[in-house]
CSV table of C-alpha atoms and ligand atoms in Angstrom, one decimal:
chain,number,residue,atom,x,y,z
H,1,MET,CA,15.4,24.3,-9.6
H,2,ASN,CA,12.8,21.6,-10.3
H,3,LYS,CA,9.1,22.3,-10.5
H,4,LYS,CA,7.5,21.7,-7.1
H,5,ILE,CA,5.0,18.8,-6.8
H,6,ILE,CA,2.6,18.2,-4.0
H,7,ILE,CA,1.2,14.6,-4.0
H,8,GLY,CA,-1.5,13.3,-1.8
H,9,ASN,CA,-1.6,9.6,-0.9
H,10,TRP,CA,-5.1,9.0,0.3
H,11,LYS,CA,-4.3,5.3,1.2
H,12,MET,CA,-7.5,3.5,2.1
H,13,ASN,CA,-9.5,6.7,2.6
H,14,PRO,CA,-12.1,8.2,2.5
H,15,SER,CA,-14.8,5.6,2.9
H,16,SER,CA,-17.2,6.5,0.1
H,17,VAL,CA,-17.1,7.8,-3.4
H,18,THR,CA,-19.3,10.7,-2.3
H,19,ASP,CA,-16.7,11.8,0.3
H,20,ALA,CA,-13.9,11.3,-2.2
H,21,GLU,CA,-15.6,13.6,-4.7
H,22,LYS,CA,-16.2,16.2,-2.0
H,23,LEU,CA,-12.5,16.2,-0.9
H,24,PHE,CA,-11.2,16.2,-4.5
H,25,LYS,CA,-13.4,19.2,-5.3
H,26,SER,CA,-12.2,21.1,-2.2
H,27,ILE,CA,-8.6,20.4,-3.0
H,28,LYS,CA,-9.2,21.6,-6.6
H,29,LYS,CA,-10.0,25.0,-5.2
H,30,SER,CA,-6.5,25.4,-3.8
H,31,LEU,CA,-4.5,24.8,-7.0
H,32,VAL,CA,-1.8,27.2,-7.7
H,33,LYS,CA,-0.1,27.9,-11.0
H,34,GLY,CA,3.5,26.7,-11.1
H,35,VAL,CA,3.0,23.9,-8.6
H,36,ASP,CA,2.0,20.4,-9.8
H,37,THR,CA,-0.6,18.8,-7.6
H,38,VAL,CA,-1.5,15.1,-7.7
H,39,VAL,CA,-4.1,13.0,-5.8
H,40,CYS,CA,-3.3,9.3,-5.6
H,41,ALA,CA,-6.7,7.7,-4.8
H,42,PRO,CA,-8.1,4.2,-4.3
H,43,PHE,CA,-8.9,2.4,-7.6
H,44,PRO,CA,-12.7,2.6,-7.3
H,45,TYR,CA,-12.7,6.4,-7.1
H,46,LEU,CA,-10.4,7.2,-10.0
H,47,GLN,CA,-13.0,7.4,-12.8
H,48,SER,CA,-15.4,9.6,-10.8
H,49,LEU,CA,-12.6,11.9,-9.8
H,50,LYS,CA,-11.4,12.2,-13.4
H,51,LYS,CA,-14.9,13.4,-14.3
H,52,ILE,CA,-14.7,16.2,-11.8
H,53,GLY,CA,-11.8,17.5,-13.9
H,54,VAL,CA,-8.1,17.1,-14.1
H,55,THR,CA,-5.5,19.2,-15.9
H,56,GLN,CA,-1.8,18.9,-16.6
H,57,ASN,CA,-1.1,20.6,-13.2
H,58,PHE,CA,-3.8,18.7,-11.3
H,59,ALA,CA,-3.5,15.0,-12.1
H,60,LEU,CA,-4.7,11.7,-10.8
H,61,GLY,CA,-2.4,9.0,-9.4
H,62,ALA,CA,-2.9,5.4,-8.4
H,63,GLU,CA,-1.6,3.9,-5.2
H,64,ASN,CA,-0.3,0.6,-6.8
H,65,VAL,CA,-0.2,-1.4,-10.0
H,66,HIS,CA,0.8,-4.8,-11.2
H,67,PHE,CA,3.8,-5.2,-13.6
H,68,GLU,CA,2.2,-7.8,-15.9
H,69,LYS,CA,0.1,-6.6,-18.8
H,70,GLU,CA,-2.9,-8.9,-18.2
H,71,GLY,CA,-3.9,-12.3,-17.0
H,72,ALA,CA,-4.8,-14.4,-14.0
H,73,PHE,CA,-3.9,-11.9,-11.2
H,74,THR,CA,-6.9,-11.7,-9.1
H,75,GLY,CA,-7.4,-8.3,-7.4
H,76,GLU,CA,-4.6,-6.6,-9.4
H,77,VAL,CA,-4.8,-3.8,-12.0
H,78,SER,CA,-2.5,-3.2,-14.9
H,79,THR,CA,-0.8,-0.1,-16.3
H,80,SER,CA,-3.2,0.1,-19.3
H,81,MET,CA,-6.2,-0.1,-17.0
H,82,LEU,CA,-4.9,2.9,-15.0
H,83,SER,CA,-4.0,4.8,-18.2
H,84,SER,CA,-7.5,4.2,-19.6
H,85,VAL,CA,-9.1,6.0,-16.6
H,86,GLY,CA,-6.7,9.0,-16.8
H,87,VAL,CA,-4.0,8.1,-14.3
H,88,LYS,CA,-0.8,10.0,-14.9
H,89,TYR,CA,1.2,9.0,-11.7
H,90,CYS,CA,1.5,5.8,-9.7
H,91,ILE,CA,3.0,5.1,-6.3
H,92,VAL,CA,5.3,2.1,-6.2
H,93,GLY,CA,7.3,0.6,-3.3
H,94,HIS,CA,5.4,2.3,-0.5
H,95,SER,CA,6.6,0.9,2.8
H,96,GLU,CA,3.0,-0.2,3.6
H,97,ARG,CA,3.2,-2.4,0.5
H,98,ARG,CA,6.8,-3.5,1.1
H,99,ALA,CA,5.5,-4.7,4.5
H,100,GLN,CA,3.1,-6.9,2.5
H,101,GLY,CA,5.9,-8.4,0.4
H,102,GLU,CA,6.7,-5.9,-2.4
H,103,THR,CA,10.3,-6.5,-3.2
H,104,ASP,CA,12.9,-4.2,-4.9
H,105,GLU,CA,12.6,-6.5,-7.9
H,106,MET,CA,8.9,-6.0,-8.1
H,107,VAL,CA,9.3,-2.3,-7.7
H,108,ALA,CA,11.8,-2.3,-10.7
H,109,LYS,CA,9.3,-4.2,-12.8
H,110,LYS,CA,6.5,-1.8,-11.9
H,111,VAL,CA,8.7,1.2,-12.8
H,112,LEU,CA,9.5,-0.4,-16.2
H,113,ALA,CA,5.8,-1.2,-16.9
H,114,LEU,CA,4.8,2.4,-16.0
H,115,ASN,CA,7.6,4.0,-17.9
H,116,LYS,CA,6.5,2.1,-21.0
H,117,ILE,CA,3.0,3.6,-20.9
H,118,LYS,CA,4.2,7.0,-19.8
H,119,ILE,CA,2.7,7.0,-16.3
H,120,ILE,CA,5.1,8.7,-13.9
H,121,PRO,CA,6.3,6.3,-11.1
H,122,ILE,CA,6.5,7.8,-7.6
H,123,ILE,CA,9.2,5.5,-6.1
H,124,CYS,CA,9.1,5.3,-2.4
H,125,VAL,CA,12.4,4.6,-0.6
H,126,GLY,CA,13.3,4.9,3.0
H,127,GLU,CA,14.9,3.1,6.0
H,128,LYS,CA,12.9,1.4,8.7
H,129,GLU,CA,15.2,2.8,11.4
H,130,ARG,CA,18.4,4.9,11.7
H,131,ASP,CA,21.6,3.6,13.2
H,132,HIS,CA,24.8,5.5,14.2
H,133,SER,CA,27.0,3.7,11.7
H,134,GLY,CA,24.9,4.9,8.7
H,135,PHE,CA,23.9,1.5,7.5
H,136,TYR,CA,20.5,3.0,6.7
H,137,LEU,CA,22.2,4.8,3.8
H,138,ASN,CA,22.9,1.4,2.2
H,139,THR,CA,19.3,0.4,2.5
H,140,VAL,CA,18.2,3.6,0.7
H,141,LYS,CA,20.9,3.2,-2.0
H,142,GLU,CA,19.9,-0.4,-2.7
H,143,GLN,CA,16.3,0.7,-3.1
H,144,VAL,CA,17.1,3.6,-5.4
H,145,VAL,CA,19.5,1.6,-7.6
H,146,ALA,CA,17.3,-1.5,-7.8
H,147,SER,CA,14.1,0.5,-8.7
H,148,LEU,CA,15.9,2.2,-11.6
H,149,SER,CA,17.7,-0.9,-12.8
H,150,LEU,CA,15.3,-1.8,-15.7
H,151,ILE,CA,14.6,1.6,-17.3
H,152,PRO,CA,16.9,3.5,-19.6
H,153,LYS,CA,18.9,6.3,-18.0
H,154,ALA,CA,17.2,8.8,-20.3
H,155,SER,CA,14.0,8.0,-18.4
H,156,PHE,CA,15.4,8.8,-14.9
H,157,LYS,CA,14.2,12.4,-15.2
H,158,ASN,CA,10.6,11.1,-15.6
H,159,VAL,CA,10.4,9.4,-12.3
H,160,ILE,CA,9.8,10.9,-8.8
H,161,VAL,CA,11.7,9.6,-5.8
H,162,ALA,CA,9.9,10.0,-2.5
H,163,TYR,CA,12.1,9.7,0.5
H,164,GLU,CA,9.8,8.3,3.2
H,165,PRO,CA,11.6,7.1,6.3
H,166,VAL,CA,9.3,4.4,7.6
H,167,TRP,CA,9.8,5.6,11.2
H,168,ALA,CA,8.3,9.0,10.3
H,169,ILE,CA,5.1,7.7,8.6
H,170,GLY,CA,1.6,7.6,10.1
H,171,SER,CA,-0.1,8.5,13.3
H,172,SER,CA,2.2,6.2,15.4
H,173,ALA,CA,5.3,7.9,14.2
H,174,LEU,CA,7.3,9.6,16.9
H,175,ARG,CA,8.2,12.5,14.7
H,176,ALA,CA,8.7,13.7,11.1
H,177,ALA,CA,12.3,13.7,9.8
H,178,THR,CA,14.0,17.1,10.4
H,179,PRO,CA,14.7,19.3,7.4
H,180,ALA,CA,18.4,18.6,8.0
H,181,GLU,CA,17.9,14.8,7.8
H,182,CYS,CA,15.8,15.3,4.7
H,183,HIS,CA,18.5,17.5,3.1
H,184,GLU,CA,21.2,14.9,3.9
H,185,MET,CA,19.1,12.2,2.3
H,186,ILE,CA,18.2,14.1,-0.8
H,187,ILE,CA,21.9,14.9,-1.5
H,188,PHE,CA,22.6,11.2,-0.9
H,189,ILE,CA,19.9,10.0,-3.3
H,190,ARG,CA,21.0,12.5,-6.0
H,191,LYS,CA,24.5,11.1,-5.6
H,192,CYS,CA,23.2,7.5,-6.0
H,193,ILE,CA,21.4,8.5,-9.2
H,194,SER,CA,24.4,10.5,-10.4
H,195,ASP,CA,26.6,7.4,-9.9
H,196,ILE,CA,24.4,5.3,-12.3
H,197,SER,CA,23.7,8.1,-14.8
H,198,ASN,CA,25.2,11.6,-14.6
H,199,GLN,CA,25.0,14.8,-12.6
H,200,ALA,CA,22.6,16.6,-14.8
H,201,THR,CA,20.1,13.7,-14.7
H,202,ALA,CA,20.5,13.4,-11.0
H,203,HIS,CA,19.6,17.1,-10.6
H,204,SER,CA,16.6,17.0,-12.8
H,205,THR,CA,15.0,14.0,-11.0
H,206,ARG,CA,12.4,15.3,-8.6
H,207,ILE,CA,13.0,14.1,-5.0
H,208,ILE,CA,10.3,14.7,-2.5
H,209,TYR,CA,9.7,14.1,1.2
H,210,GLY,CA,7.0,12.1,2.9
H,211,GLY,CA,6.3,11.2,6.6
H,212,SER,CA,4.2,13.3,8.9
H,213,ALA,CA,4.8,16.3,6.8
H,214,SER,CA,2.5,19.2,7.8
H,215,VAL,CA,1.6,22.8,7.3
H,216,GLU,CA,4.0,23.7,10.2
H,217,ASP,CA,7.1,22.2,8.7
H,218,ALA,CA,6.4,22.3,4.9
H,219,GLY,CA,8.3,25.6,4.4
H,220,ALA,CA,11.4,24.3,6.2
H,221,PHE,CA,11.4,21.0,4.2
H,222,LEU,CA,11.3,22.9,0.9
H,223,ASN,CA,13.9,25.6,1.9
H,224,PHE,CA,16.4,23.9,4.1
H,225,GLY,CA,15.4,20.3,3.3
H,226,MET,CA,15.8,20.9,-0.4
H,227,ALA,CA,12.7,18.8,-1.1
H,228,ASP,CA,11.1,19.2,-4.5
H,229,GLY,CA,7.7,18.6,-2.9
H,230,PHE,CA,5.8,16.2,-0.7
H,231,LEU,CA,4.1,12.9,-0.6
H,232,LEU,CA,1.4,13.6,2.0
H,233,GLY,CA,-0.6,11.0,3.9
H,234,ARG,CA,-2.8,12.4,6.6
H,235,ALA,CA,-2.4,16.1,5.5
H,236,SER,CA,-3.9,15.2,2.1
H,237,LEU,CA,-7.2,14.1,3.6
H,238,ASN,CA,-7.8,17.6,4.9
H,239,ALA,CA,-8.4,20.0,2.0
H,240,LYS,CA,-7.3,23.0,4.1
H,241,SER,CA,-3.9,21.5,5.1
H,242,PHE,CA,-3.4,20.2,1.5
H,243,GLY,CA,-4.2,23.7,0.1
H,244,GLU,CA,-2.0,25.5,2.6
H,245,ILE,CA,1.0,23.2,1.7
H,246,ILE,CA,0.3,23.9,-2.0
H,247,LYS,CA,0.4,27.6,-1.2
H,248,ILE,CA,3.6,27.3,0.8
H,249,ALA,CA,5.2,25.5,-2.2
H,250,SER,CA,4.1,28.4,-4.5
H,251,ILE,CA,5.6,31.0,-2.2
H,252,ASN,CA,8.8,29.0,-2.2
H,253,ILE,CA,9.1,29.0,-5.9
H,254,SER,CA,8.6,32.8,-6.3
H,255,LYS,CA,11.5,33.6,-4.0
Q,301,13P,P1,1.7,10.6,6.7
Q,301,13P,O1,1.9,11.9,6.1
Q,301,13P,O2,0.3,10.3,7.2
Q,301,13P,O3,2.7,10.3,7.8
Q,301,13P,O4,1.9,9.5,5.6
Q,301,13P,C1,3.0,9.6,4.8
Q,301,13P,C2,2.9,8.6,3.7
Q,301,13P,O5,3.0,7.4,3.9
Q,301,13P,C3,2.6,9.1,2.3
Q,301,13P,O6,2.8,8.1,1.4
């Protein structure tokens, strides 16, 4: 069984560094040994949050990165900039960025750049909608295969794949995926990884779920859904919910 990991994606929240520090401190109180916890925060907050205190089990993540090392890329940040402020994880290919033009090719380049500097990429994959013929499986397969295409197979175990069906994300989503839908997709993603590496690698890659995940359904996603953890949006902005989900993950590992 892979070690559980609970990751918060704060997106463009909260609105001030003071609020960010407050939330980070509250989340820090909920940490549980045996569960990795990560907060992916907006760039301007990273340095202040690092000062509050990070550990190997409570790490900082970024929400995006550029694949080039340096240069004329206004508004972008590089992997070495992130590394220099203590970032250990970075989200790539989030659907909210794909909607703004991030392609599979860009995701692959970002994964390569992060892998080189030993920042763990959190690769978001997921279909916009489901269809009865199962074409959505092809979409996810293409995203998984493309995102891993530039790194050595030996590095696959150092990435996290987040299955985030676009239709389940955010306050306008109709519903979260069901644990059964999550289970099906996690098996499918492992098969995709196995086909381009081997079974052992596929099993050691952590695959997590994101999309309206909440305290109510967290246990079911971890048990029946076979998720190795979560990429939480809204639930990560509430220290109580975030903490409860961490606790649920810890109960789940001790069974
Ligand atoms: P919500 O949990 O708010 O649906 O967001 C999920 C997400 O996009 C995490 O990256």
